[in-house]
Tab-separated table of C-alpha atoms in Angstrom:
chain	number	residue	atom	x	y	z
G	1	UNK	CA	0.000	0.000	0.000
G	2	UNK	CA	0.749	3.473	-0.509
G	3	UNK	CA	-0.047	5.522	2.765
G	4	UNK	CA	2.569	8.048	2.570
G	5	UNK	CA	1.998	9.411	-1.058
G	6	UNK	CA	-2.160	8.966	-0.617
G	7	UNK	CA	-1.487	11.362	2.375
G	8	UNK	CA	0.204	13.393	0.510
G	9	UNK	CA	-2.094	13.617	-2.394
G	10	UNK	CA	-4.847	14.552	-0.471
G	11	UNK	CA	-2.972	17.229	0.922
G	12	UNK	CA	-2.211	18.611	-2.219
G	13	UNK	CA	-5.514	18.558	-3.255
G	14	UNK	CA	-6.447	20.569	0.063
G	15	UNK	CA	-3.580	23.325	-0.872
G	16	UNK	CA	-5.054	23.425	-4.278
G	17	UNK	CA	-8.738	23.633	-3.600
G	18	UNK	CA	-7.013	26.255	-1.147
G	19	UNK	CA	-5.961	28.874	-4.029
G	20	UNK	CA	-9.797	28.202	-5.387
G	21	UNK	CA	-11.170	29.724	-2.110
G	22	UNK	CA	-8.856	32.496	-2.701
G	23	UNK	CA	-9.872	33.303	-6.177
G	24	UNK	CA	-13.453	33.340	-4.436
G	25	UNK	CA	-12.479	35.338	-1.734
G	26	UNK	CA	-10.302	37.882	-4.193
G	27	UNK	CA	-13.580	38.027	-6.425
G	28	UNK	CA	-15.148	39.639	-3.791
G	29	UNK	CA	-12.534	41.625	-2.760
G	30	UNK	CA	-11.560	43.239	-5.926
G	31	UNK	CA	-15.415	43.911	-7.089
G	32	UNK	CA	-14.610	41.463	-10.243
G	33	UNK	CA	-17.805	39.437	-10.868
G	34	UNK	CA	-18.062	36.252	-12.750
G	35	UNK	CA	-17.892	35.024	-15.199
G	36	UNK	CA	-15.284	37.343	-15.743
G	37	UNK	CA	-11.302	36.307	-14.895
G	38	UNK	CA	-9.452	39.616	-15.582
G	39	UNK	CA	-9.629	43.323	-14.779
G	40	UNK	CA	-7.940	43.849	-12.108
G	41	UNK	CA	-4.232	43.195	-11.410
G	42	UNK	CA	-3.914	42.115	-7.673
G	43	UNK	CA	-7.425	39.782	-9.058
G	44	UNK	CA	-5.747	38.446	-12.077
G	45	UNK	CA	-2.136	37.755	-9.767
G	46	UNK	CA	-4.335	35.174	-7.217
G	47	UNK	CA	-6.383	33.839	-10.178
G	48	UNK	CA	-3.120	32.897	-11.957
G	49	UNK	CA	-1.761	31.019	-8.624
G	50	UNK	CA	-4.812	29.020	-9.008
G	51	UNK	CA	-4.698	28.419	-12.583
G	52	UNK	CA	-0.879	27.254	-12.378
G	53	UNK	CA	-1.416	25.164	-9.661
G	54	UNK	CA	-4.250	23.648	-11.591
G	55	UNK	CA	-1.735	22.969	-14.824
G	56	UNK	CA	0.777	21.370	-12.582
G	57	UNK	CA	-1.624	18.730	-11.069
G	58	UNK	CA	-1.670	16.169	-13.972
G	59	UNK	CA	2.615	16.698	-14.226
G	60	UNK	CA	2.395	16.138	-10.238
G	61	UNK	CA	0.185	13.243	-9.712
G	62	UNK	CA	1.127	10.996	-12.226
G	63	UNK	CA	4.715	11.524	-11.649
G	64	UNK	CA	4.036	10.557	-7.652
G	65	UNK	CA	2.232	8.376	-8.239
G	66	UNK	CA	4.736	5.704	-10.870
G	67	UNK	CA	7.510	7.136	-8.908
G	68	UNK	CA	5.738	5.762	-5.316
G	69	UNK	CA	4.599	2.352	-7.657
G	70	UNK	CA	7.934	1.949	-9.277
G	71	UNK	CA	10.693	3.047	-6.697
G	72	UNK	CA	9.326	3.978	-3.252
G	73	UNK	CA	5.897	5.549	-1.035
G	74	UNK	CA	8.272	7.194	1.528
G	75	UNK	CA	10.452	9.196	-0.935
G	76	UNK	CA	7.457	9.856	-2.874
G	77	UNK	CA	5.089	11.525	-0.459
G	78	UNK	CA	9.114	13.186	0.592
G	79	UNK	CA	9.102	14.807	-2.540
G	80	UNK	CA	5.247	15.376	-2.409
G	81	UNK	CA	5.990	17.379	0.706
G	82	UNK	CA	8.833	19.522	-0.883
G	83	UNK	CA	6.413	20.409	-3.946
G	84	UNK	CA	3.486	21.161	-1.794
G	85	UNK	CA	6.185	23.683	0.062
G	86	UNK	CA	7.031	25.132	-3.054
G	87	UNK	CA	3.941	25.999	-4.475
G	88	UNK	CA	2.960	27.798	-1.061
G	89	UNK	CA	6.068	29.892	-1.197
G	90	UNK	CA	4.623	30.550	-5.347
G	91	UNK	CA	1.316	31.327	-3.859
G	92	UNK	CA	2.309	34.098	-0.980
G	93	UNK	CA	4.866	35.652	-3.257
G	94	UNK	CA	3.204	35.927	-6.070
G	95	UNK	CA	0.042	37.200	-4.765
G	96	UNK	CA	2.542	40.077	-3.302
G	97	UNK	CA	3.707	40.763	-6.997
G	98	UNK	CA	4.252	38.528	-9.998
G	99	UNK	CA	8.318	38.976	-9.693
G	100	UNK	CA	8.280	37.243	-6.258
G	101	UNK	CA	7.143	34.537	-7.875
G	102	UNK	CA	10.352	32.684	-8.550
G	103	UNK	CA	11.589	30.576	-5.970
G	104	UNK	CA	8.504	28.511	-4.894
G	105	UNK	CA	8.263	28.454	-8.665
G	106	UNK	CA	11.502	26.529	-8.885
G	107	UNK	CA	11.547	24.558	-5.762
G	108	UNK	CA	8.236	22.411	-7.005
G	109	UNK	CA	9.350	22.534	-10.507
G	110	UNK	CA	12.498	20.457	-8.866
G	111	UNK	CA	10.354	18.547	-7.068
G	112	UNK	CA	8.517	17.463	-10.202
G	113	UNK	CA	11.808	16.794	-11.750
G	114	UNK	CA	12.672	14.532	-9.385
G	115	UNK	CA	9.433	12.387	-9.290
G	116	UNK	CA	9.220	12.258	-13.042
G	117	UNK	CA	13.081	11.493	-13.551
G	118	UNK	CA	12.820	8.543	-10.855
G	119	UNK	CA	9.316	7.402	-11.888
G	120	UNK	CA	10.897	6.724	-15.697
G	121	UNK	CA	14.126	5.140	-14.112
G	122	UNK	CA	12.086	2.946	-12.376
G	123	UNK	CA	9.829	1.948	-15.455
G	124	UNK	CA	12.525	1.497	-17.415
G	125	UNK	CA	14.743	-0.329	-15.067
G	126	UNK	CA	11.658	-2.953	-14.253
G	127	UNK	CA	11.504	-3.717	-17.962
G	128	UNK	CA	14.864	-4.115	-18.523
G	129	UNK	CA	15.454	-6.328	-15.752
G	130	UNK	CA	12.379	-8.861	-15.931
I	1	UNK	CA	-11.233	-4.355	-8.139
I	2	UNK	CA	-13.004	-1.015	-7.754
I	3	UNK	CA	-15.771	-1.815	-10.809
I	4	UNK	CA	-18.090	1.073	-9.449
I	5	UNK	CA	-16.143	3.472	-9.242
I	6	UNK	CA	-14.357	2.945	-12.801
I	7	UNK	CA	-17.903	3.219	-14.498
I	8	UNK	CA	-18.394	6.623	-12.589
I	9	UNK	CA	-15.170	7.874	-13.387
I	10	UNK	CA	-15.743	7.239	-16.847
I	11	UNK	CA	-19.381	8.954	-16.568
I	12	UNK	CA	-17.463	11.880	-14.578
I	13	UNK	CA	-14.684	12.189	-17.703
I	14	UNK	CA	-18.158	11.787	-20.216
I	15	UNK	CA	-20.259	15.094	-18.440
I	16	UNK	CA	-16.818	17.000	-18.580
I	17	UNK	CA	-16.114	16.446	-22.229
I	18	UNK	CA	-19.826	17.716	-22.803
I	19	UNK	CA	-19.257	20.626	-21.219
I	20	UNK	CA	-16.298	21.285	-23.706
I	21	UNK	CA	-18.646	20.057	-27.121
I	22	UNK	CA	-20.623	23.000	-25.199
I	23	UNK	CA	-17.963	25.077	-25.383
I	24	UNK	CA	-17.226	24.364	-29.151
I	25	UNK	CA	-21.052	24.784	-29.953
I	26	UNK	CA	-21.215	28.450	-28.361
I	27	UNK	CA	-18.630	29.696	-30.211
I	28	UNK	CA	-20.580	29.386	-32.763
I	29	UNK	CA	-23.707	30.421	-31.687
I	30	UNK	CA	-22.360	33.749	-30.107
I	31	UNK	CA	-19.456	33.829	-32.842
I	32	UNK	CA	-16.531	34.002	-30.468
I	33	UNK	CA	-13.777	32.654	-32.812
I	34	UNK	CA	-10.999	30.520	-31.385
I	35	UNK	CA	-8.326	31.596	-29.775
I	36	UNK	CA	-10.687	34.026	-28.075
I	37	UNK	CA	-12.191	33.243	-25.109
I	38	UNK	CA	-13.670	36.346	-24.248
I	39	UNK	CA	-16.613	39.381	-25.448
I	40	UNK	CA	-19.678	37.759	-24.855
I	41	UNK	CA	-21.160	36.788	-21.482
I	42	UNK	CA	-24.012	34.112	-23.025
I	43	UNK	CA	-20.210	32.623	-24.087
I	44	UNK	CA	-18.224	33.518	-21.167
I	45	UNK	CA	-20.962	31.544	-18.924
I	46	UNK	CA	-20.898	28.575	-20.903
I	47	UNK	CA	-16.728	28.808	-21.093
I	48	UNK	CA	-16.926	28.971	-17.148
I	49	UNK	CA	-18.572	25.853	-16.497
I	50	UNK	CA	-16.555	24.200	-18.855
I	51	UNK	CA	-13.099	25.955	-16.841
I	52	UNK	CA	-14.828	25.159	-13.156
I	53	UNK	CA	-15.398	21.496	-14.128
I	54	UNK	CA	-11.821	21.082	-15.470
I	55	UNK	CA	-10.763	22.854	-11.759
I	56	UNK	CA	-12.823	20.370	-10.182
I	57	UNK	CA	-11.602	17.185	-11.726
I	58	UNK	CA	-8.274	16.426	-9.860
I	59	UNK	CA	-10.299	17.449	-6.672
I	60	UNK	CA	-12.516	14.997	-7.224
I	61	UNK	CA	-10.848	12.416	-9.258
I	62	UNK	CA	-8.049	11.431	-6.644
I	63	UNK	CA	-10.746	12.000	-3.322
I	64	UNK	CA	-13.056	9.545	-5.230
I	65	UNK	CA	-10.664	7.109	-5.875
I	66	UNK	CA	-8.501	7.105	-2.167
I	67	UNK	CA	-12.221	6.778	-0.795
I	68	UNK	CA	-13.179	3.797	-3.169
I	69	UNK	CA	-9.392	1.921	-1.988
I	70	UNK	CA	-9.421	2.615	1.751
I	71	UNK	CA	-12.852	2.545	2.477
I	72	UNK	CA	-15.788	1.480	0.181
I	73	UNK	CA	-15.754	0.729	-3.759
I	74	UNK	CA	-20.079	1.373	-3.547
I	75	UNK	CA	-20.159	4.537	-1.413
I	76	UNK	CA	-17.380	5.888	-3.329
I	77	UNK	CA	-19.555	5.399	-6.708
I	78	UNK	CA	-22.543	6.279	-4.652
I	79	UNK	CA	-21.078	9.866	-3.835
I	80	UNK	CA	-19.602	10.470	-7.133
I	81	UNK	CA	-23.215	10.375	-8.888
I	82	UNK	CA	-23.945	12.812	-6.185
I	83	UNK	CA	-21.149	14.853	-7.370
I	84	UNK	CA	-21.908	14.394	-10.910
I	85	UNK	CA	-25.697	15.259	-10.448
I	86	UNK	CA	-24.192	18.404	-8.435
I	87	UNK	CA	-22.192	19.465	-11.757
I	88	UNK	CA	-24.954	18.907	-14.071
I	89	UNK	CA	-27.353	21.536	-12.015
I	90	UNK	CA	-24.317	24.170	-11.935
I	91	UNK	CA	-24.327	23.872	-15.633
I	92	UNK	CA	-28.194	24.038	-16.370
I	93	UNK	CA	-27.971	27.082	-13.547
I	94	UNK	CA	-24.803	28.971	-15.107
I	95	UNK	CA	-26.011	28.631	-18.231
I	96	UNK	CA	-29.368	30.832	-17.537
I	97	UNK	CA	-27.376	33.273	-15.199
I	98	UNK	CA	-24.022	33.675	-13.176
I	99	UNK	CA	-26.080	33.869	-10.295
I	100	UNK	CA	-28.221	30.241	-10.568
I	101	UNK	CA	-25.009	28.392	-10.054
I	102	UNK	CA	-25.071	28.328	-6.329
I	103	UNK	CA	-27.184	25.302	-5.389
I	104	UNK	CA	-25.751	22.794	-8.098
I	105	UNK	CA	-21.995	24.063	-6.335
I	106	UNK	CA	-22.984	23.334	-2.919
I	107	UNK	CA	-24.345	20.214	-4.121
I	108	UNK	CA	-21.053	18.692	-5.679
I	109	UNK	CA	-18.877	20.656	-2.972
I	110	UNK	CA	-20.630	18.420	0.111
I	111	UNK	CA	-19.726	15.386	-1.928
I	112	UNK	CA	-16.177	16.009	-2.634
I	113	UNK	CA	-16.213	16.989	0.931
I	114	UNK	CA	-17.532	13.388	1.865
I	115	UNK	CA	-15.186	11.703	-0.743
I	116	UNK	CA	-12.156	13.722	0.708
I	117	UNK	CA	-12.688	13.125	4.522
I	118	UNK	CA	-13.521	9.879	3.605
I	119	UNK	CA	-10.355	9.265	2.251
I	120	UNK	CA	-8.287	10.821	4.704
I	121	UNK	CA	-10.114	9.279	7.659
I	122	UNK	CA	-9.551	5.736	5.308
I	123	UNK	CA	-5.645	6.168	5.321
I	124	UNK	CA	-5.432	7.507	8.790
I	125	UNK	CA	-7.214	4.769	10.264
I	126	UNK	CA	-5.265	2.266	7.937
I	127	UNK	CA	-1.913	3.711	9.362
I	128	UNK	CA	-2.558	3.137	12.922
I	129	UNK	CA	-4.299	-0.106	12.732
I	130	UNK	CA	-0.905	-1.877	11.332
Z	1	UNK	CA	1.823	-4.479	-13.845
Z	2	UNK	CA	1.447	-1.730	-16.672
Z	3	UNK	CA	4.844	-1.049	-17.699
Z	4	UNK	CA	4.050	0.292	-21.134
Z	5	UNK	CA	0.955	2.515	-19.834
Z	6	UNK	CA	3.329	3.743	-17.093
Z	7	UNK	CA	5.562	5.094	-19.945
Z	8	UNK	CA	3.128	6.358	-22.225
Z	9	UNK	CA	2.002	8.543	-19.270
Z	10	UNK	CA	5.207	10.217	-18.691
Z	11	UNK	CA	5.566	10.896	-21.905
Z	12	UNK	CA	2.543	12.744	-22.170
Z	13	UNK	CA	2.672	14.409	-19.020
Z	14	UNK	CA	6.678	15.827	-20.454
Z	15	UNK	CA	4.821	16.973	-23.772
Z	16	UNK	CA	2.090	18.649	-21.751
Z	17	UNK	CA	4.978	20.127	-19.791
Z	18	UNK	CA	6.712	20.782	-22.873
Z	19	UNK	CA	3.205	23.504	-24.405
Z	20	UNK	CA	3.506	25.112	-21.058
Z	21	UNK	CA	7.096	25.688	-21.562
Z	22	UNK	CA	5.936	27.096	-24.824
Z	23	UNK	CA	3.815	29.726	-23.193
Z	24	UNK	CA	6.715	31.236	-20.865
Z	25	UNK	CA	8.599	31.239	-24.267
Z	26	UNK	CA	5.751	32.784	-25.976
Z	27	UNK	CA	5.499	35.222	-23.418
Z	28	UNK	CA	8.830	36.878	-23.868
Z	29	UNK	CA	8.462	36.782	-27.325
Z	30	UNK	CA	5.424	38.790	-27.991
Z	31	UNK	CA	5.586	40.656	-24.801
Z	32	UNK	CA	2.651	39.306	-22.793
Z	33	UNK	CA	3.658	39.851	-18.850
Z	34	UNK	CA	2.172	37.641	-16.487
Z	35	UNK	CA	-0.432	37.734	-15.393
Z	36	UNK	CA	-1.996	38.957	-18.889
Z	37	UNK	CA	-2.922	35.763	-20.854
Z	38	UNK	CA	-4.486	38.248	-24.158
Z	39	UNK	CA	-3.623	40.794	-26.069
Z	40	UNK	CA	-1.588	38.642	-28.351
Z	41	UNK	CA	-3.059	36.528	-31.191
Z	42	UNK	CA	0.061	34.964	-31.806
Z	43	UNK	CA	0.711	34.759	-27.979
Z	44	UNK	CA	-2.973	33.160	-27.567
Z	45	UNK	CA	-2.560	30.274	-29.605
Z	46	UNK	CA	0.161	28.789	-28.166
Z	47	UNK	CA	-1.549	29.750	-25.054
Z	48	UNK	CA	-4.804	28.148	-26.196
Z	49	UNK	CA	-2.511	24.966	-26.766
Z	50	UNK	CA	-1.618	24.336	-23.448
Z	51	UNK	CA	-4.952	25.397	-22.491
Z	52	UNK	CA	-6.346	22.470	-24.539
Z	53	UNK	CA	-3.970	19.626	-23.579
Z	54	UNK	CA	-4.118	20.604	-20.038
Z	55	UNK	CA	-8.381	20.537	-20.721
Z	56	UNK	CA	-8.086	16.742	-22.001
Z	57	UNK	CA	-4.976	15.381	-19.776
Z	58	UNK	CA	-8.694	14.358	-17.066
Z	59	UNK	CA	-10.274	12.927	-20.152
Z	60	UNK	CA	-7.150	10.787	-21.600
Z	61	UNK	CA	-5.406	9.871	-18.342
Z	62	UNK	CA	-8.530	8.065	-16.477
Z	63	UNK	CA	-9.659	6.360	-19.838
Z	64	UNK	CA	-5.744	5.326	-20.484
Z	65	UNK	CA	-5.757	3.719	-17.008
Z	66	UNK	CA	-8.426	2.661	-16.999
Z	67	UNK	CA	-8.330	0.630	-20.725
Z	68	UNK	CA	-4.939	-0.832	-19.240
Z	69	UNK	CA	-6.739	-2.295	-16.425
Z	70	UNK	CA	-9.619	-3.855	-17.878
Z	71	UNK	CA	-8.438	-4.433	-21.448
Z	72	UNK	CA	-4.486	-4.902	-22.312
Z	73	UNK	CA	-1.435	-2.885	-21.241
Z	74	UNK	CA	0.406	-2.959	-24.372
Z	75	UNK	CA	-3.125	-1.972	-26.303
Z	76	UNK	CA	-3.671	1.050	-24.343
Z	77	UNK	CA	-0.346	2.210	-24.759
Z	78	UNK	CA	-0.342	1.906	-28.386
Z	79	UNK	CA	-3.361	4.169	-28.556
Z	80	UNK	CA	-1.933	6.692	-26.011
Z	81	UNK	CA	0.804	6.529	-28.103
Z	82	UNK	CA	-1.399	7.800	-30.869
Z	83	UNK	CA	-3.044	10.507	-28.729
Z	84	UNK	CA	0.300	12.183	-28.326
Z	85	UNK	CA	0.879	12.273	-32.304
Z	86	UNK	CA	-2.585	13.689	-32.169
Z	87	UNK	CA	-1.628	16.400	-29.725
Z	88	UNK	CA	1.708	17.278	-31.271
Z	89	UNK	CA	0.118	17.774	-34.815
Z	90	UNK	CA	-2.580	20.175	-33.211
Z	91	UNK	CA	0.330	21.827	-31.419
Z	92	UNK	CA	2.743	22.840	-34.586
Z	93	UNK	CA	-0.612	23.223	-36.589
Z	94	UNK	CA	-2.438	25.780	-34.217
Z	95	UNK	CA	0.889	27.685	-33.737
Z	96	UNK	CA	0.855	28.452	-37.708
Z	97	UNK	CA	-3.120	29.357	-37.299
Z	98	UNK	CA	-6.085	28.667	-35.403
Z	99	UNK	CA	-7.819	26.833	-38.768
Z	100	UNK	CA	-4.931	24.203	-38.919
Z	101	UNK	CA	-5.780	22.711	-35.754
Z	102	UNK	CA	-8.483	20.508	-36.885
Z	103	UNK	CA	-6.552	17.210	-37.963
Z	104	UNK	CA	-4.341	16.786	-34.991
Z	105	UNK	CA	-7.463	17.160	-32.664
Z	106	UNK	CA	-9.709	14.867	-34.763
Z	107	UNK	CA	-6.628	12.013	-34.471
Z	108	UNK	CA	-6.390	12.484	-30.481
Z	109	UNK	CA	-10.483	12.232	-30.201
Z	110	UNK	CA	-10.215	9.320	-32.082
Z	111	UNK	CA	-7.623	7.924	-29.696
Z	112	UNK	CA	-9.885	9.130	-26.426
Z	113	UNK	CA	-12.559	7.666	-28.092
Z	114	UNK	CA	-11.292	4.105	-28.340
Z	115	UNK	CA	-9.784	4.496	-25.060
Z	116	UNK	CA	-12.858	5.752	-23.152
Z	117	UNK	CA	-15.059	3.274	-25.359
Z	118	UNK	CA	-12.817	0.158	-24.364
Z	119	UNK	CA	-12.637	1.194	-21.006
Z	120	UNK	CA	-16.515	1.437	-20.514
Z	121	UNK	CA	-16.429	-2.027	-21.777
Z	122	UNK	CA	-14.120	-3.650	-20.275
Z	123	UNK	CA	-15.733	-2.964	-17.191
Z	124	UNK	CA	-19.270	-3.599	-17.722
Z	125	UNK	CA	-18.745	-7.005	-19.541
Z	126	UNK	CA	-16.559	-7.880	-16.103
Z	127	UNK	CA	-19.121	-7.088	-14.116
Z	128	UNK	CA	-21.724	-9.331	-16.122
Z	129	UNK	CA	-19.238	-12.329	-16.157
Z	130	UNK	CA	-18.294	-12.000	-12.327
């Protein structure tokens, strides 16, 4: 079983239905009504944090997900926990101002890196040796 | 093997690719032409449900299936045509005006809100027991 | 297991990753700062084609799975396999102009198609015969 990383993936799904609240929230807050996504800056900044997170979620789960399968849960939801970090760090800077941005940017995009890199070592390393 | 749960994931991925052919059909109707996905709010409605479903999916998607493997293959399905009958009133609401989306939304929020502290309370439990 | 799924996932999880990487490109190139996502039609349609592949990565990865569970490994890879060609030809096609992007995206809903339609099969006809 895979305890660790399903921990972990429902904690990232938490964080991430966490930047939807703050779209809702920031909605409000800036006087921009749906159905429209634009208009105001400091609206548009918290929208994107949601929207990226959103594009990142099918290069993050999958790549937990063979990487816990093929080489190991505890490294995986390890990893998990590093990405999860990063995207917070994304989140608070860039709702400050889309230069701060950056770092949580590349810590998760490391993260990923890792889980994808060592999910297709392990594929390919379990074909080659069976 | 989780047979349930497949066929309502496979419903799930069916509703959310309809809400895209809707997409595709009111561009025509209301002539916004592709790449645009802005300038008409009959348009803009219909694009939202289409963009809130997408948001939805990898909340629901990995709480459905965590809930189906730690706790219950039949509940898990059970709660998912909740969640699916949830979605389908948002759409027939947001489609007739922004502000007819609320009870559909609640609706699919307190089942991914079963599915996810299902889940979590599954693995928890699972963890301490062994 | 589902070695050959497992790697047709990555890879279309790095050539999803690859049309985002497209879109930071795109961005310097015609000038679009974050958080703006218009203004540009040039910048729009390589926008619009991560948009796109990020809108079907919850309709091809649940009907990939679950094909590979029910139905064959190696099968379900072939056709994945396909849906990537699919996606790369409405990729370099829609970055020329928005009418070119029709044959690519007719190939990958042909691939979806067979996937979601042999998963939806594969399950019910094992629940009849259990």
């Amino acid at each position: 079983m895979f305890h660790f990383t399903a921990i972990v993936t429902l904690l990232a799904v938490m964080f991430y239905f966490y930047t939807s609240m703050q779209v809702a929230r920031a909605r409000v807050a800036y006087g921009v009504k749906a159905p429209a996504i634009s208009g105001n800056p400091d609206f548009e900044r918290i929208f994107r944090v949601q929207a990226n997170t959103l594009e990142w979620m099918p290069i993050f789960l999958p790549s937990l997900w063979l990487f816990a399968i093929y080489l190991s849960d505890v490294f995986a939801a390890g990893i998990g926990l590093v990405w999860i970090l990063g995207r917070v760090l994304y989140m608070t800077g860039y709702a400050e101002a889309a230069n701060k941005r950056g770092t949580g940017f590349a810590i998760q995009m490391v993260a990923v890196a890792l889980l994808w890199g060592g999910a297709i070592y392990g594929v390919v390393s379990k074909m080659l040796h069976v």
